[in-house]
Short mmCIF file of C-alpha atoms in Angstrom, two decimals:
data_model
loop_
_atom_site.label_atom_id
_atom_site.label_comp_id
_atom_site.label_asym_id
_atom_site.label_seq_id
_atom_site.Cartn_x
_atom_site.Cartn_y
_atom_site.Cartn_z
CA UNK X 242 -12.17 -5.23 1.04
CA UNK X 243 -11.27 -4.99 4.70
CA UNK X 244 -7.67 -6.00 3.92
CA UNK X 245 -7.41 -3.32 1.22
CA UNK X 246 -8.93 -0.73 3.54
CA UNK X 247 -6.39 -1.59 6.23
CA UNK X 248 -3.49 -1.43 3.76
CA UNK X 249 -4.71 1.99 2.62
CA UNK X 250 -5.05 3.09 6.24
CA UNK X 251 -1.39 2.14 6.80
CA UNK X 252 -0.06 4.44 4.08
CA UNK X 253 2.63 6.98 4.84
CA UNK X 254 3.96 9.69 2.58
CA UNK X 255 7.11 11.75 2.45
CA UNK X 256 6.99 15.31 3.67
CA UNK X 257 7.43 18.09 1.16
CA UNK X 258 8.17 21.74 1.81
CA UNK X 259 4.56 22.54 0.98
CA UNK X 260 2.93 19.83 3.08
CA UNK X 261 3.99 20.65 6.64
CA UNK X 262 6.58 21.96 9.00
CA UNK X 263 8.13 18.50 9.44
CA UNK X 264 11.54 17.69 8.01
CA UNK X 265 11.36 17.38 4.23
CA UNK X 266 11.61 13.72 3.24
CA UNK X 267 10.51 12.32 6.59
CA UNK X 268 7.51 9.99 6.55
CA UNK X 269 4.19 10.73 8.18
CA UNK X 270 1.05 8.65 8.38
CA UNK X 271 -1.18 9.62 5.47
CA UNK X 272 -4.08 7.16 5.34
CA UNK X 273 -5.12 6.47 1.76
CA UNK X 274 -2.99 9.52 0.83
CA UNK X 275 -5.98 11.62 1.89
CA UNK X 276 -5.06 13.02 5.32
CA UNK X 277 -5.01 16.71 4.27
CA UNK X 278 -8.48 16.29 2.78
CA UNK X 279 -10.22 14.45 5.62
CA UNK X 280 -12.79 16.78 7.10
CA UNK X 281 -13.71 14.47 9.97
CA UNK X 282 -12.17 11.96 12.39
CA UNK X 283 -9.77 9.56 10.68
CA UNK X 284 -11.29 6.54 12.47
CA UNK X 285 -14.72 7.52 11.13
CA UNK X 286 -13.19 7.74 7.66
CA UNK X 287 -11.92 4.16 8.01
CA UNK X 288 -15.37 3.07 9.21
CA UNK X 289 -16.92 4.70 6.14
CA UNK X 290 -14.70 2.51 3.93
CA UNK X 291 -15.57 -0.63 5.92
CA UNK X 292 -19.27 0.24 5.63
CA UNK X 293 -18.98 0.75 1.86
CA UNK X 294 -17.54 -2.75 1.57
CA UNK X 295 -20.36 -4.19 3.66
CA UNK X 296 -23.00 -2.47 1.51
CA UNK X 297 -21.35 -3.20 -1.83
CA UNK X 298 -20.52 -6.86 -1.29
CA UNK X 299 -19.24 -8.58 -4.41
CA UNK X 300 -19.70 -5.43 -6.50
CA UNK X 301 -16.84 -3.64 -4.78
CA UNK X 302 -13.80 -2.97 -6.96
CA UNK X 303 -10.38 -4.47 -6.41
CA UNK X 304 -8.01 -2.40 -4.27
CA UNK X 305 -4.43 -1.96 -5.47
CA UNK X 306 -1.50 -0.41 -3.62
CA UNK X 307 1.50 1.03 -5.43
CA UNK X 308 4.67 2.49 -3.95
CA UNK X 309 6.05 4.63 -6.75
CA UNK X 310 8.80 5.93 -4.47
CA UNK X 311 10.44 2.80 -3.11
CA UNK X 312 14.21 3.10 -2.92
CA UNK X 313 16.93 0.50 -3.10
CA UNK X 314 19.65 0.04 -0.51
CA UNK X 315 21.74 2.61 -2.38
CA UNK X 316 19.02 5.27 -2.14
CA UNK X 317 18.03 5.19 -5.82
CA UNK X 318 14.39 4.97 -6.82
CA UNK X 319 13.66 1.42 -7.99
CA UNK X 320 10.93 2.51 -10.41
CA UNK X 321 11.40 5.40 -12.86
CA UNK X 322 7.93 6.88 -12.31
CA UNK X 323 6.21 9.47 -14.46
CA UNK X 324 4.92 8.04 -17.77
CA UNK X 325 6.35 4.62 -16.93
CA UNK X 326 3.63 4.28 -14.29
CA UNK X 327 1.26 3.47 -17.15
CA UNK X 328 2.94 0.05 -17.32
CA UNK X 329 1.71 -0.71 -13.81
CA UNK X 330 -1.75 0.67 -14.59
CA UNK X 331 -1.88 -1.64 -17.63
CA UNK X 332 -1.00 -4.58 -15.35
CA UNK X 333 -3.82 -3.58 -12.98
CA UNK X 334 -6.33 -3.54 -15.84
CA UNK X 335 -5.00 -6.86 -17.17
CA UNK X 336 -5.25 -8.33 -13.65
CA UNK X 337 -8.86 -7.22 -13.25
CA UNK X 338 -9.66 -8.73 -16.65
CA UNK X 339 -7.97 -12.02 -15.68
CA UNK X 340 -5.25 -11.74 -18.33
CA UNK X 341 -2.30 -11.90 -15.91
CA UNK X 342 -1.60 -13.57 -12.62
CA UNK X 343 0.14 -12.41 -9.49
CA UNK X 344 2.39 -13.71 -6.77
CA UNK X 345 0.70 -14.30 -3.44
CA UNK X 346 2.74 -12.63 -0.69
CA UNK X 347 2.24 -11.90 2.99
CA UNK X 348 0.70 -8.52 2.07
CA UNK X 349 -1.50 -9.70 -0.78
CA UNK X 350 -1.09 -10.31 -4.49
CA UNK X 351 1.81 -8.59 -6.22
CA UNK X 352 2.67 -8.24 -9.87
CA UNK X 353 5.26 -10.52 -11.39
CA UNK X 354 7.93 -8.80 -13.46
CA UNK X 355 7.18 -11.07 -16.42
CA UNK X 356 3.56 -9.85 -16.44
CA UNK X 357 4.55 -6.19 -16.74
CA UNK X 358 5.20 -4.78 -20.19
CA UNK X 359 8.84 -3.79 -19.72
CA UNK X 360 9.57 -3.31 -23.42
CA UNK X 361 11.99 -0.41 -23.82
CA UNK X 362 12.14 0.31 -20.08
CA UNK X 363 15.54 1.70 -19.13
CA UNK X 364 15.50 0.18 -15.64
CA UNK X 365 17.40 -2.96 -14.63
CA UNK X 366 15.19 -6.02 -14.20
CA UNK X 367 16.74 -6.51 -10.75
CA UNK X 368 15.35 -3.10 -9.69
CA UNK X 369 11.87 -4.01 -10.95
CA UNK X 370 11.99 -7.33 -9.10
CA UNK X 371 13.16 -5.63 -5.90
CA UNK X 372 10.37 -3.06 -6.20
CA UNK X 373 7.84 -5.90 -6.46
CA UNK X 374 9.26 -7.88 -3.55
CA UNK X 375 7.17 -7.78 -0.35
CA UNK X 376 9.89 -8.24 2.26
CA UNK X 377 8.35 -9.54 5.52
CA UNK X 378 11.18 -7.95 7.54
CA UNK X 379 10.34 -4.50 6.19
CA UNK X 380 6.63 -5.01 6.74
CA UNK X 381 7.18 -6.03 10.35
CA UNK X 382 8.26 -2.51 11.33
CA UNK X 383 5.44 -0.92 9.32
CA UNK X 384 2.88 -3.09 11.09
CA UNK X 385 4.01 -2.10 14.58
CA UNK X 386 4.30 1.57 13.62
CA UNK X 387 0.78 1.47 12.14
CA UNK X 388 -0.59 -0.28 15.22
CA UNK X 389 0.76 2.53 17.43
CA UNK X 390 -0.73 5.11 15.04
CA UNK X 391 -4.15 3.43 15.04
CA UNK X 392 -4.09 3.18 18.83
CA UNK X 393 -3.31 6.92 19.08
CA UNK X 394 -6.35 7.63 16.90
CA UNK X 395 -8.51 6.08 19.61
CA UNK X 396 -11.65 4.03 19.82
CA UNK X 397 -13.11 5.34 16.56
CA UNK X 398 -10.75 3.10 14.57
CA UNK X 399 -12.91 0.14 13.51
CA UNK X 400 -12.10 -3.25 14.99
CA UNK X 401 -11.88 -4.60 11.42
CA UNK X 402 -8.72 -2.53 10.91
CA UNK X 403 -7.07 -4.12 13.95
CA UNK X 404 -8.34 -7.58 12.95
CA UNK X 405 -6.76 -7.23 9.50
CA UNK X 406 -3.56 -5.83 11.02
CA UNK X 407 -3.36 -8.86 13.33
CA UNK X 408 -3.80 -11.22 10.37
CA UNK X 409 -1.10 -9.40 8.42
CA UNK X 410 1.19 -9.54 11.44
CA UNK X 411 0.63 -13.29 11.77
CA UNK X 412 1.46 -13.86 8.07
CA UNK X 413 4.61 -11.75 8.34
CA UNK X 414 5.78 -13.58 11.48
CA UNK X 415 5.17 -16.94 9.81
CA UNK X 416 7.21 -15.88 6.77
CA UNK X 417 10.27 -14.63 8.67
#
């Protein structure tokens, strides 16, 4: 639970014309994709999630992270999005029900292309596999950027977030 909370806390989202005065397309930290809706200190919000996990114990649901907007080296989206996202949601349900496995990566468990229903999908398998790949080199920069962000938020950020970030950093360094 703490790992999933930390991964959610690390989220960033692209700026849109409606979302802020920042350059459209630039990334900003957007913990759990909820920043515009947080009515209190972000660190307290993280603590709330940690506390929920402590209270819920084994009853807590699985946490899944999806990047629908990952781009390849050529700038194209690797996943088609829209209705095709239901394929990933089906994998999530199948995973929860124990019907499919996952690859263990430095960031957690990721879907395997062969476990996704790709029937009729007009996307090259190589793009799907790249979208599923957790590249330690890419994560290294995200970790340090997130650490700076959490430090700017101040002492209200729970120590569990930093502990999980340190563990992720160690796994990424070991994999490089």
